[in-house]
Coordinates of C-alpha atoms and ligand atoms in Angstrom, one line a residue:
X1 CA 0.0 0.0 0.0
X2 CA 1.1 3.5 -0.8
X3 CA 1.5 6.4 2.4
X4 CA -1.0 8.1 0.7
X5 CA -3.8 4.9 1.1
X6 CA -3.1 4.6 4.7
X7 CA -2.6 7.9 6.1
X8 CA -5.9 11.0 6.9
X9 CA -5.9 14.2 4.4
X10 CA -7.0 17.1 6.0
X11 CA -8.4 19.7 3.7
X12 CA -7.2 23.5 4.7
X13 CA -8.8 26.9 3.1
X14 CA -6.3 28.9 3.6
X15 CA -8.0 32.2 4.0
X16 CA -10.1 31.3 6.9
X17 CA -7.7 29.2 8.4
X18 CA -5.4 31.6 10.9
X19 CA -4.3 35.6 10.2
X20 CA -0.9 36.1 11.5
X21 CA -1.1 40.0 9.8
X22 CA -4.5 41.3 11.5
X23 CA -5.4 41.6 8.0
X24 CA -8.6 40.1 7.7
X25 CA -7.4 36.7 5.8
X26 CA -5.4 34.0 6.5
X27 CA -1.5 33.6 5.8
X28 CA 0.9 31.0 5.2
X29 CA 2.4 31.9 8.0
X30 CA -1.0 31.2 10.3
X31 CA -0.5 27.0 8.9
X32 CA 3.2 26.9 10.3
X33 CA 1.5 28.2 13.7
X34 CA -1.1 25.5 13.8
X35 CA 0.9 22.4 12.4
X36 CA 1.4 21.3 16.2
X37 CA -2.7 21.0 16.1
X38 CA -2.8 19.7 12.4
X39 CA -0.6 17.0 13.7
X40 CA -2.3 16.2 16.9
X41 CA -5.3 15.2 14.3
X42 CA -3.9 12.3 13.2
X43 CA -3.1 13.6 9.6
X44 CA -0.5 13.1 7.0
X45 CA -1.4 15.3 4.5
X46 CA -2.7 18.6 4.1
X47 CA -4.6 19.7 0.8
X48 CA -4.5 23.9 0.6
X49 CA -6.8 24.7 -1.8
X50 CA -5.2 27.5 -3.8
X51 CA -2.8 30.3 -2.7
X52 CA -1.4 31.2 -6.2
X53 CA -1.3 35.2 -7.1
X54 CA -5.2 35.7 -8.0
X55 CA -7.3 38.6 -8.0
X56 CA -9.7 36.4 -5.7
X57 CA -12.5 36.9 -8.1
X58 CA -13.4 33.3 -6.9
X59 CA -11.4 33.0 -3.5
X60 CA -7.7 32.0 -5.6
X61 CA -9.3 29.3 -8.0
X62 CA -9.1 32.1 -10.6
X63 CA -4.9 32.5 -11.0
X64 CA -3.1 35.0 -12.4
X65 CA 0.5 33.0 -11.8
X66 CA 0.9 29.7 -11.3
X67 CA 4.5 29.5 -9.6
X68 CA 4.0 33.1 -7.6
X69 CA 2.3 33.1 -3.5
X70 CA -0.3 35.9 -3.5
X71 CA 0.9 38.7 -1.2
X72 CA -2.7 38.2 0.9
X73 CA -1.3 34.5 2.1
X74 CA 2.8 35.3 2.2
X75 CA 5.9 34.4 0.3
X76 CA 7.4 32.1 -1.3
X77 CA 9.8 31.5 1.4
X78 CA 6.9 31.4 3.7
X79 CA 5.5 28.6 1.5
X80 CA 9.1 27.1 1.1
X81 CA 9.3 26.9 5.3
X82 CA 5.7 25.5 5.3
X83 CA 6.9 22.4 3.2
X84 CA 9.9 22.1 5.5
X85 CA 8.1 22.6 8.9
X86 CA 5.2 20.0 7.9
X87 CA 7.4 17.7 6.9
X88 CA 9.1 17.5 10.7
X89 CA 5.6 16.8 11.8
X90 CA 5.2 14.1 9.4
X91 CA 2.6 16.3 7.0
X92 CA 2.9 16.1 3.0
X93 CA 1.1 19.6 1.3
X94 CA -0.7 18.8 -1.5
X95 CA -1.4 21.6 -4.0
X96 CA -4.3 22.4 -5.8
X97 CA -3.8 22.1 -9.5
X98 CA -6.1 24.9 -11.3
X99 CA -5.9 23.8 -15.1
X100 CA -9.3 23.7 -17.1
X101 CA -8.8 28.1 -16.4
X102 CA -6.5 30.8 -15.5
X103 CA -7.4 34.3 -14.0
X104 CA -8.6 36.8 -17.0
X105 CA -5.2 38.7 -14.7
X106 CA -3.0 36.1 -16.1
X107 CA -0.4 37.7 -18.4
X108 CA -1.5 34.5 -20.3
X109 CA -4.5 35.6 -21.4
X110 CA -3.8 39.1 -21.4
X111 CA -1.6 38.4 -24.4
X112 CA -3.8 35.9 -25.7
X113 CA -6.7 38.9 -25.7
X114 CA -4.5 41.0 -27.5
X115 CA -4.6 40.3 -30.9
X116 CA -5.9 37.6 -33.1
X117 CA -2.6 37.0 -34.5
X118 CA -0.3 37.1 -31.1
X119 CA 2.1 33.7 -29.9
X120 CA -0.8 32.5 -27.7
X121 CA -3.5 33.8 -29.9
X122 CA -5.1 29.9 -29.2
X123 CA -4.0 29.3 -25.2
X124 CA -7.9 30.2 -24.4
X125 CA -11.5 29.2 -26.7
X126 CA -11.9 32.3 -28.3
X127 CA -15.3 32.9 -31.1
X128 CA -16.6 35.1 -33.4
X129 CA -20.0 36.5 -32.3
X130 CA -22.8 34.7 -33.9
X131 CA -25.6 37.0 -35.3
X132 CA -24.5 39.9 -32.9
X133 CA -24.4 37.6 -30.0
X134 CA -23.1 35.0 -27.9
X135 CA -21.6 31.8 -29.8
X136 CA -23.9 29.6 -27.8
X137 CA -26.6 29.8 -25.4
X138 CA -24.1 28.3 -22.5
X139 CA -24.8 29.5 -18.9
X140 CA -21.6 29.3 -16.8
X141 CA -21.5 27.5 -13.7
X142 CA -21.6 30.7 -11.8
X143 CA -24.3 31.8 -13.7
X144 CA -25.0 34.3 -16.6
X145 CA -23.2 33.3 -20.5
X146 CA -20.4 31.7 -20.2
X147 CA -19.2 34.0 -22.8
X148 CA -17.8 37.3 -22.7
X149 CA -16.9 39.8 -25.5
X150 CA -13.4 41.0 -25.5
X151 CA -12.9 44.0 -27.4
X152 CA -9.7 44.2 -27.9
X153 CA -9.6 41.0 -30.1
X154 CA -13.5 41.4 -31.1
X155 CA -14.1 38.0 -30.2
X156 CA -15.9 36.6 -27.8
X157 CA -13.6 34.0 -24.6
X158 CA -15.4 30.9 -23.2
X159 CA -15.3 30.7 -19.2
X160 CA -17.2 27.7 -17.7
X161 CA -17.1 29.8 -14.5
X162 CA -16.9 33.2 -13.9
X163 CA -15.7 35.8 -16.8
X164 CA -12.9 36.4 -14.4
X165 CA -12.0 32.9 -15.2
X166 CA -11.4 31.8 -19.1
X167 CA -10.9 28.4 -19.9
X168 CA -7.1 27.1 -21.2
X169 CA -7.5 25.7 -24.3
X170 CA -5.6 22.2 -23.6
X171 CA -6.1 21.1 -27.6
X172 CA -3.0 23.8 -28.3
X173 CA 0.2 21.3 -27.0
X174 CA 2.0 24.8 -25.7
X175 CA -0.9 25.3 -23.0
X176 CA -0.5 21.8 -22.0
X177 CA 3.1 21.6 -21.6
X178 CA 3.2 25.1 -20.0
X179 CA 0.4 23.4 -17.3
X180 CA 2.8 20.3 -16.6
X181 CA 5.7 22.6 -16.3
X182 CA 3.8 24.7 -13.0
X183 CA 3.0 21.3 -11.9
X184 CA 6.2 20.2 -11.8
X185 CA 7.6 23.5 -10.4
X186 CA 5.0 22.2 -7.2
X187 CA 6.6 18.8 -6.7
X188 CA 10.6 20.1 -7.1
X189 CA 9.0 22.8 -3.8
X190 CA 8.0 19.1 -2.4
X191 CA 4.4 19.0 -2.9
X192 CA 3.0 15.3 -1.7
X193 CA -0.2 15.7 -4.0
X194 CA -2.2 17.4 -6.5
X195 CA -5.9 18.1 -5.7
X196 CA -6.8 18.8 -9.4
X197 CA -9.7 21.3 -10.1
X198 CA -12.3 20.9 -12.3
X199 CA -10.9 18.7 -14.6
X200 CA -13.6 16.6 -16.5
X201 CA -14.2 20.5 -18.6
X202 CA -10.8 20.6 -20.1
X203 CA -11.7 19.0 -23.5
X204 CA -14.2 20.8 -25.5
X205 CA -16.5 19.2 -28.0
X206 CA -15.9 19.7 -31.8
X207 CA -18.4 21.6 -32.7
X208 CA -20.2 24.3 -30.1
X209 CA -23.8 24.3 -30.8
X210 CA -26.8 25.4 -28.9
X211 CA -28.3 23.2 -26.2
X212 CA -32.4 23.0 -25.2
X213 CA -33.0 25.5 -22.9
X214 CA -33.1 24.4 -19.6
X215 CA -34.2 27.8 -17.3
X216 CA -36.1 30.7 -18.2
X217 CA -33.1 32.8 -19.5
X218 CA -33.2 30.4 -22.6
X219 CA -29.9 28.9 -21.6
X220 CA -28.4 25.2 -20.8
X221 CA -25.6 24.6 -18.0
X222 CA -22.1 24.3 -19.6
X223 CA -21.7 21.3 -18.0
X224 CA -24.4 19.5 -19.8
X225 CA -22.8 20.7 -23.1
X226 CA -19.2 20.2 -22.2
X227 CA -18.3 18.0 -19.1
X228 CA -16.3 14.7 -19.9
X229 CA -16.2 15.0 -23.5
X230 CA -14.8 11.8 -25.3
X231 CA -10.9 12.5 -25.8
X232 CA -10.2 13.8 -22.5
X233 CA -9.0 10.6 -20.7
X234 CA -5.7 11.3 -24.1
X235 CA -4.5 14.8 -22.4
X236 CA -4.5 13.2 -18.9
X237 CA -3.0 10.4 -19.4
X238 CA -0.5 12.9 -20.9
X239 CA -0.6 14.5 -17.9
X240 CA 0.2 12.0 -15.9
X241 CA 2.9 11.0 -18.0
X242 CA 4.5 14.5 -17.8
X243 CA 3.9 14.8 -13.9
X244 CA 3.5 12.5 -11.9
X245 CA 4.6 8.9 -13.2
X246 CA 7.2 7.1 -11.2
X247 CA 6.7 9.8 -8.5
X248 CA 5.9 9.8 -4.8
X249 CA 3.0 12.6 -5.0
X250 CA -0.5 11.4 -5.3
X251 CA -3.5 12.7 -7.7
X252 CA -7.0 13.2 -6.8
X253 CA -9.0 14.5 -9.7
X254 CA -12.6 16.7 -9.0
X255 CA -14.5 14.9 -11.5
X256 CA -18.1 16.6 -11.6
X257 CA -20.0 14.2 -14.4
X258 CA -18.0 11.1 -13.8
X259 CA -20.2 8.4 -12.6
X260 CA -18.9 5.6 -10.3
X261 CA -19.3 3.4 -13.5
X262 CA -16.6 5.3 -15.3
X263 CA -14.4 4.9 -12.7
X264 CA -12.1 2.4 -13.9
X265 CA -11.0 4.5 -16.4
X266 CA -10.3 6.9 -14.4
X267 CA -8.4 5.7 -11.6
X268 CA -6.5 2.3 -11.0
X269 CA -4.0 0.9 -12.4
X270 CA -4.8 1.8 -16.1
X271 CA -6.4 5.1 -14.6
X272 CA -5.0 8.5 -15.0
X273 CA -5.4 9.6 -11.6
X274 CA -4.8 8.4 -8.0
X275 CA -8.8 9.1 -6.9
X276 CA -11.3 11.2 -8.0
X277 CA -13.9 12.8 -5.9
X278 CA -17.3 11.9 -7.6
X279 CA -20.1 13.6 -6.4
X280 CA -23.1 11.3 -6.1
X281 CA -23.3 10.7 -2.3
X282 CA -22.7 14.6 -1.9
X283 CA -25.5 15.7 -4.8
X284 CA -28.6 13.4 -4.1
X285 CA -30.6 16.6 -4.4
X286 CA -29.5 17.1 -7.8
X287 CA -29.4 15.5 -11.1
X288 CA -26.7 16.6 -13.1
X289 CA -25.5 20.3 -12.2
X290 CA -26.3 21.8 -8.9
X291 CA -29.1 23.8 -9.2
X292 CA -30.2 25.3 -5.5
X293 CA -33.5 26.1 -6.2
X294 CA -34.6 22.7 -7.8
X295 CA -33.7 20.5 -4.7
X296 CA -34.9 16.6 -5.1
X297 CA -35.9 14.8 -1.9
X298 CA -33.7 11.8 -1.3
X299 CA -33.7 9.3 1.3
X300 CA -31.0 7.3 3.5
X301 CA -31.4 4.2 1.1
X302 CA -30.3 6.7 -1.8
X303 CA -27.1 7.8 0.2
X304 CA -26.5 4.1 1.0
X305 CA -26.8 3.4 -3.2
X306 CA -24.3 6.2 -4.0
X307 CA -21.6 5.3 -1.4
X308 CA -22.3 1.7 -2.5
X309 CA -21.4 2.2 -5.9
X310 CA -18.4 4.1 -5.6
X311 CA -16.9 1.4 -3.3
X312 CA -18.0 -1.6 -5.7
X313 CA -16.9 0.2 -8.7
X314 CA -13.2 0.5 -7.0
X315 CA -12.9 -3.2 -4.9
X316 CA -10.9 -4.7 -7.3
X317 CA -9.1 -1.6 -8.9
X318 CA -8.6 2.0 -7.8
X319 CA -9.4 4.0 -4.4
X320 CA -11.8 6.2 -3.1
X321 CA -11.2 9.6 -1.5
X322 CA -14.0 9.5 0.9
X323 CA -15.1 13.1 2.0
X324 CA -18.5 14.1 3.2
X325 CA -17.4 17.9 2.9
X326 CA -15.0 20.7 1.0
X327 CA -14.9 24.3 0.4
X328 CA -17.8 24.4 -1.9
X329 CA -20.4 22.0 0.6
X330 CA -22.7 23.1 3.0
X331 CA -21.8 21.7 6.2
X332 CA -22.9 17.7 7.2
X333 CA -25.0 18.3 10.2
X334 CA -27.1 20.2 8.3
X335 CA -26.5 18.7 5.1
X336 CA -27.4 15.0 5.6
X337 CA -29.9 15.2 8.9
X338 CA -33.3 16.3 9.9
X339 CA -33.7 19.5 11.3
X340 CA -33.3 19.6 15.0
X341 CA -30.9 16.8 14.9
X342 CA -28.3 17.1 17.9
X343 CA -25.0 18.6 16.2
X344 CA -22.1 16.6 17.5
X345 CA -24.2 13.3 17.3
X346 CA -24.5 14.0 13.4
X347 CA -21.0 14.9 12.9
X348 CA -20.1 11.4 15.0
X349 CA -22.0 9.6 12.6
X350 CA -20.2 11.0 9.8
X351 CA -16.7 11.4 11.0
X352 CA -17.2 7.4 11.7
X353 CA -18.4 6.4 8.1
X354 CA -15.6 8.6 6.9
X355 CA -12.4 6.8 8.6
X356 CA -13.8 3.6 8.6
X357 CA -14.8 3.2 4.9
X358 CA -12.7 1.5 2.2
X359 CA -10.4 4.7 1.2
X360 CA -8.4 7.6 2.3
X361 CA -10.6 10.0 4.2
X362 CA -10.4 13.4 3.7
X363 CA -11.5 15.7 6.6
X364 CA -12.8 19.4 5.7
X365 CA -11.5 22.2 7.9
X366 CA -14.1 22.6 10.8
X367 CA -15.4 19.4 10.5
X368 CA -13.4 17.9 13.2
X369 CA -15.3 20.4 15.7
X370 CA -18.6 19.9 14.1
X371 CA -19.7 23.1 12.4
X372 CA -23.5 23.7 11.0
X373 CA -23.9 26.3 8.4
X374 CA -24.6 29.5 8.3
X375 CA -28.0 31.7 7.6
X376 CA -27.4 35.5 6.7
X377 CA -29.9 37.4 6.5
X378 CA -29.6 39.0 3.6
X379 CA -27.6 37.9 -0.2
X380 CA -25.6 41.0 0.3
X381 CA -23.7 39.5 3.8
X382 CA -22.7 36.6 1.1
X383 CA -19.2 36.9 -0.4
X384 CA -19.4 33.4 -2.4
X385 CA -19.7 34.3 -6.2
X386 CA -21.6 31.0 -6.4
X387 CA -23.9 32.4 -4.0
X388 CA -25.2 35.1 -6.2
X389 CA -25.4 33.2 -9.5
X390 CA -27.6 30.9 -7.6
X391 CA -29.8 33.8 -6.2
X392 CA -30.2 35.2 -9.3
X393 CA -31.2 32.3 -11.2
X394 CA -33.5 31.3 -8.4
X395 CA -35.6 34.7 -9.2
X396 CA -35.4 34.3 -12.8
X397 CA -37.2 30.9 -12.1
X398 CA -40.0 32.6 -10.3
X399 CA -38.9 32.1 -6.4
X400 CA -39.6 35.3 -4.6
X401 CA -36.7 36.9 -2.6
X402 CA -37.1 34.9 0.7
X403 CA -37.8 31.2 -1.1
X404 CA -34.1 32.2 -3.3
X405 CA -32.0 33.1 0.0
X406 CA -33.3 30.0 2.1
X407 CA -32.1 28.5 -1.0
X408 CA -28.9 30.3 -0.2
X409 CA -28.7 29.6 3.3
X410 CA -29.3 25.4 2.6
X411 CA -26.6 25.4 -0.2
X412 CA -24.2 28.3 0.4
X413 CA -20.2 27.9 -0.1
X414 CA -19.6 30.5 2.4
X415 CA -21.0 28.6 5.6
X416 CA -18.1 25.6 4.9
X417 CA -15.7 29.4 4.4
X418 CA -16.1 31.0 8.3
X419 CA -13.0 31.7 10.0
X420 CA -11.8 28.6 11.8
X421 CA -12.8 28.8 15.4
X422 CA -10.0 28.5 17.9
X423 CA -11.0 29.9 21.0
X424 CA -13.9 32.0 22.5
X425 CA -12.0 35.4 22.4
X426 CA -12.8 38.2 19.8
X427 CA -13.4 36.7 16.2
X428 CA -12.3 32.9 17.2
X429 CA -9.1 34.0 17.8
X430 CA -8.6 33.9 13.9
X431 CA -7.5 37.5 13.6
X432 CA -6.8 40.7 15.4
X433 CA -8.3 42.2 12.3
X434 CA -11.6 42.0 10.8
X435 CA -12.3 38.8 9.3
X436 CA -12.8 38.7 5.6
X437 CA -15.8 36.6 6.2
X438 CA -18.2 36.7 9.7
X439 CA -17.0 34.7 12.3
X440 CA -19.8 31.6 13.0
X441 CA -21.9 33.0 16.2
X442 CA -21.5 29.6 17.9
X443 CA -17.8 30.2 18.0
X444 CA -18.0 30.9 22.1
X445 CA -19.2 27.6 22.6
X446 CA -17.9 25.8 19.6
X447 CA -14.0 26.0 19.8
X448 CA -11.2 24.5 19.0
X449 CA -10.0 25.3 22.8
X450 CA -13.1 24.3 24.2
X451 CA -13.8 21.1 21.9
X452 CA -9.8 20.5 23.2
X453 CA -11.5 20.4 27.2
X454 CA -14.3 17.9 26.4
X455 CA -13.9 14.3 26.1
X456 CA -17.3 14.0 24.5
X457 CA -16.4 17.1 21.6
X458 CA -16.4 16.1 18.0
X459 CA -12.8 16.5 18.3
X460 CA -12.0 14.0 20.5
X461 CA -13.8 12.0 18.2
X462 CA -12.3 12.7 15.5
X463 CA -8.5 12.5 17.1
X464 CA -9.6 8.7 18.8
X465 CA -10.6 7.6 15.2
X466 CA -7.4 8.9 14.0
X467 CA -5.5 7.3 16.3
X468 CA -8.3 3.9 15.7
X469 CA -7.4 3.8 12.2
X470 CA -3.4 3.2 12.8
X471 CA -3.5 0.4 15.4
X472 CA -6.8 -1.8 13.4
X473 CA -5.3 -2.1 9.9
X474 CA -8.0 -3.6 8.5
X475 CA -9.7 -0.1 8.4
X476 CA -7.2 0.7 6.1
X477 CA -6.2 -2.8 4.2
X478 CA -9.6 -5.2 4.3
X479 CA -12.4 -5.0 1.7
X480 CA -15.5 -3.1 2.3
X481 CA -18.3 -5.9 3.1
X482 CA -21.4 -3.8 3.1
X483 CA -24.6 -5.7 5.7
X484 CA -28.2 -4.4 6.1
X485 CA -28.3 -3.5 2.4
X486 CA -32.2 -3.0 2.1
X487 CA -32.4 -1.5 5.6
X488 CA -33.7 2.2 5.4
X489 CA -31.7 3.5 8.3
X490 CA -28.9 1.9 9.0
X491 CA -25.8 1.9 7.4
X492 CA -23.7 -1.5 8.5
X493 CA -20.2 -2.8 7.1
X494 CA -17.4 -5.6 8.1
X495 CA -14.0 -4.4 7.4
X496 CA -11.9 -7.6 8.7
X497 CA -12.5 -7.9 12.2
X498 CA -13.9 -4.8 12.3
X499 CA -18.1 -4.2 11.9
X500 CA -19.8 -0.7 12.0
X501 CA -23.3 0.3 12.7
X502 CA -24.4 3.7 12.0
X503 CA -28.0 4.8 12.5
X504 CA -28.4 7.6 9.6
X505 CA -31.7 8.4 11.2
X506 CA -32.8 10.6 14.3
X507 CA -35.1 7.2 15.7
X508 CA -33.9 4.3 17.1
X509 CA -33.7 1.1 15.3
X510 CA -32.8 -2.9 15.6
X511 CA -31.3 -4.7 13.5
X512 CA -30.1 -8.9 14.2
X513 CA -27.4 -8.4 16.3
X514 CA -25.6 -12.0 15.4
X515 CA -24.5 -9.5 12.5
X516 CA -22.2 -8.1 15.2
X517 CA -20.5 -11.4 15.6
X518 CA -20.1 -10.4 19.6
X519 CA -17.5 -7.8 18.6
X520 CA -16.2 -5.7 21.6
X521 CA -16.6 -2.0 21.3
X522 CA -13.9 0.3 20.2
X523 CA -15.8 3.4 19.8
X524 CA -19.2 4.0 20.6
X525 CA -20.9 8.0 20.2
X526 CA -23.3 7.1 23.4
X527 CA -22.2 6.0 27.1
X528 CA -23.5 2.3 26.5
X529 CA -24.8 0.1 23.5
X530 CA -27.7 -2.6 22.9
X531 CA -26.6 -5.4 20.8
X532 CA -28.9 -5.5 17.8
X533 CA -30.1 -1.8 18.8
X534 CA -29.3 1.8 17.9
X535 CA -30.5 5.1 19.4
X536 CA -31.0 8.0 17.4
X537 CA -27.7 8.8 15.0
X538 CA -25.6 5.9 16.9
X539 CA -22.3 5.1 15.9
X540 CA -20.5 2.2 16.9
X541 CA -17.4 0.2 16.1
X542 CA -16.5 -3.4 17.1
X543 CA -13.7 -5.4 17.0
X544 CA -14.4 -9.6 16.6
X545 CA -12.1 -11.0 19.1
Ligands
NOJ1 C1 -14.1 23.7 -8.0 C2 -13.6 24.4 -6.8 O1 -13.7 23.5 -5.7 C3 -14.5 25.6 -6.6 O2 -14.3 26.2 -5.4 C4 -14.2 26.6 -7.7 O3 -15.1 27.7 -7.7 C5 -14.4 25.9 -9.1 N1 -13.9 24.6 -9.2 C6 -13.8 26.7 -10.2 O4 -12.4 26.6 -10.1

């Protein structure tokens, strides 16, 4: 097995993580502070999501220069000590590789907008208008075309996200090899990993043609015109050819409209990445692309499928990243239970199906003490681009102004984006300043400092699973032997010796407890257990002696 199959990714956002400036925003500098607490989690590697130069059009996933450290977050020294300091505490950073676009800042595109005729006249997807408009009726991910006129060149630029954010054109072989360059300037700094961004757009179809309206503005999502076009599997297994072959880093592609089936292909041993984050356990309300105001109900059953599936479809061949939250999630208390739920039981339940599954677990920032989201009370408090596209379009579709925000408030980026909460002083103890973001207004309560004083926190949980996963191997080595399939509730699996119960419901249920083959407990989220019985959101862990 490779370090990176047995070992706990923690995912950092940089800017809410710690200000050592008083400036508002996190800084490099802020990670070296904490490592002694990053380590103290059980982790081996941290994932930063970007902290490239960028105008922060779309908090650093929109960059202006891939081998620069935005001024906001530090230097490169800064970064160059980070790699240095983690690794005494046994942490690999693993960057996050933003290649399907660039920042419309990136000297890149500026040259590329400059002409029709200059040297990278063809790094971006660049059309003539088409009857005094738009090429195609594509709305960006974001919201709005995803098309903008340049004047300049008197063309218009495809960006699948914002128009702050045009998309590389990976057809023209300079773009590519310029993207495994940056990428290899990351692993010669000692990067661990790549996290790799929005991948599955990088190959456009042939020929761009209008799609069947599917909203009121007359437009179709990008992503149903352009995500995992046949072809793109060639540029990555170039990629991985170029980058990371033969290495010690590890890849984990986001791979937004690639189902479990295609999995094979994409990861494994004929694969072109190491894992790929696919979305179905984390987008049961949706079909296709997320869209907030057209929520589906879904039921545990459903969760049970998609988690199913992505374990079956990698048994034999490939690995799972198994994450229940990131950056751009609304946080799992809220996300996954009903209403009224009690907080650190839900986050138990998770944090145990996510270090005890077949894979590596990735923890979000803040998930370790529990967090539940945030409700603003107005679209103007929001600062997550996302958050407005979403607004708008759910008032284009009809929903009146309070309907669109609780839309908002269920599905928002920004409430997995509040500072991290370290103690109950002024802002969390995240800075001296005033946070770029509102500080979450359980943070008296809802500490790391506190969480650190009670032996029944979400922390301690998630520090004794840590330390649960390194002494049972079989949590990391045995096959995942799924029980209980047709029950509604309960979510049951043998890894080896090891069995789990976890009661994804807020009532209690039984099951036949011979299925726990008189296993001792390890781990338990309540003072005392019934065989064959589980209160509300129970989580337990045995061992078979
Ligand atoms: C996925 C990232 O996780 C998200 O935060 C970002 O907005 C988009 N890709 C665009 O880069």
């Amino acid at each position: 097995m490779k370090w990176w199959q047995k070992t706990i990714v923690y995912e950092l956002y940089p800017k809410s993580f710690l200000d050592t400036e008083g400036q508002g925003t996190g800084t490099i500098r802020g990670i070296i502070e904490k490592l002694d607490y990053l380590e103290s989690l059980g982790i081996g590697a941290v994932w930063m999501t970007p902290v490239c130069l960028s105008p922060m059009v779309d908090n650093g996933y929109d960059i202006a220069d891939y081998c620069q450290i935005d001024p906001s977050y530090g230097t490169m020294e800064d970064m160059e000590e980070l790699f240095a300091q983690a690794e005494k505490h046994h942490i690999r950073i693993v960057m996050d590789l933003v290649f399907n676009h660039t920042s419309d800042q990136n000297p890149w595109f500026i040259e590329s907008s400059s002409s029709k005729d200059n040297p990278k006249s063809s790094w971006y997807i660049w059309r003539d208008a088409k009857d005094g408009r738009e090429p195609t009726n594509w709305r960006g991910i974001f919201g709005g075309s995803a098309w903008t006129w340049c004047e300049k060149r008197q063309q218009y630029y495809l960006h699948t996200f914002a128009a702050g954010q045009p998309d590389l054109n990976w057809a023209d072989p300079d773009v590519r090899k310029a993207l495994y360059d940056a990428a290899n300037f990351w692993i010669d700094k000692g990067a661990g990993g790549f996290r790799i961004d929005a991948i599955t757009y990088i190959r456009k179809p042939d020929v761009f043609e209008d799609g069947k309206p599917d909203g009121e503005d007359g437009m179709i999502s990008v992503h149903d015109m352009t995500a995992n076009t046949p072809g793109i599997l060639e540029y990555l297994h170039e990629f991985k050819e170029n980058v990371t072959e033969g290495k010690d880093v590890f890849t984990v592609g986001e791979a937004n409209g690639v189902s479990a089936a295609e999995l094979p292909e994409w990861v494994g041993e004929n694969g072109v990445f190491d894992m790929l984050f696919e979305f179905s356990h984390i987008n049961l309300e949706f079909k296709g692309i997320e869209t907030w105001c057209r929520p589906r109900p879904w039921t545990v059953s459903d969760l049970k499928a998609a988690l199913r599936s992505s374990q079956n479809m990698t048994k034999d061949n490939g690995w799972v990243p198994v994450f229940f939250e990131n950056h751009d999630k609304p946080r799992c208390p809220d996300h996954f239970f009903p209403k009224g739920c009690s907080r650190n039981k839900a986050a138990k339940a998770i944090g145990m199906i996510l270090e005890t599954m077949r894979g590596t677990p990735f923890v979000y920032q803040g998930q370790e003490l529990g967090y539940g989201n945030v409700a603003w009370p107005s679209i103007d408090c929001y600062n997550d681009i996302s958050s407005h596209g979403q607004y708008a379009f759910a008032l284009s579709e009809g929903l009146s102004e309070t309907e669109a925000l609780a839309c908002v408030h269920r599905f928002s980026r920004d409430s997995a984006r509040t500072p991290m909460q370290w103690d109950d002083s002024a802002n969390a103890g995240f800075t001296s300043g005033t946070p770029w973001l509102p500080v979450h207004e359980d943070y008296r309560s809802d500490n790391v400092k506190t969480q650190s004083d009670d032996p029944d926190s979400v922390l301690h949980w998630y520090m004794k699973l840590a330390e649960i996963r390194k002494t049972y191997s079989d949590l990391t080595d045995s096959a995942y032997d799924e029980m209980l399939e047709e029950d509604s509730c309960i979510l049951a699996y043998r890894r080896g010796r090891m069995r789990i119960f976890v009661n994804l419901s807020d009532q209690p249920c039984t099951y036949d407890g011979n299925l726990e083959d008189n296993g001792k407990t390890v781990l338990c989220s309540y003072p005392s257990h019934t065989k064959g019985e589980l209160q509300p959101l129970e989580a337990i862990l045995l061992e078979v002696l």
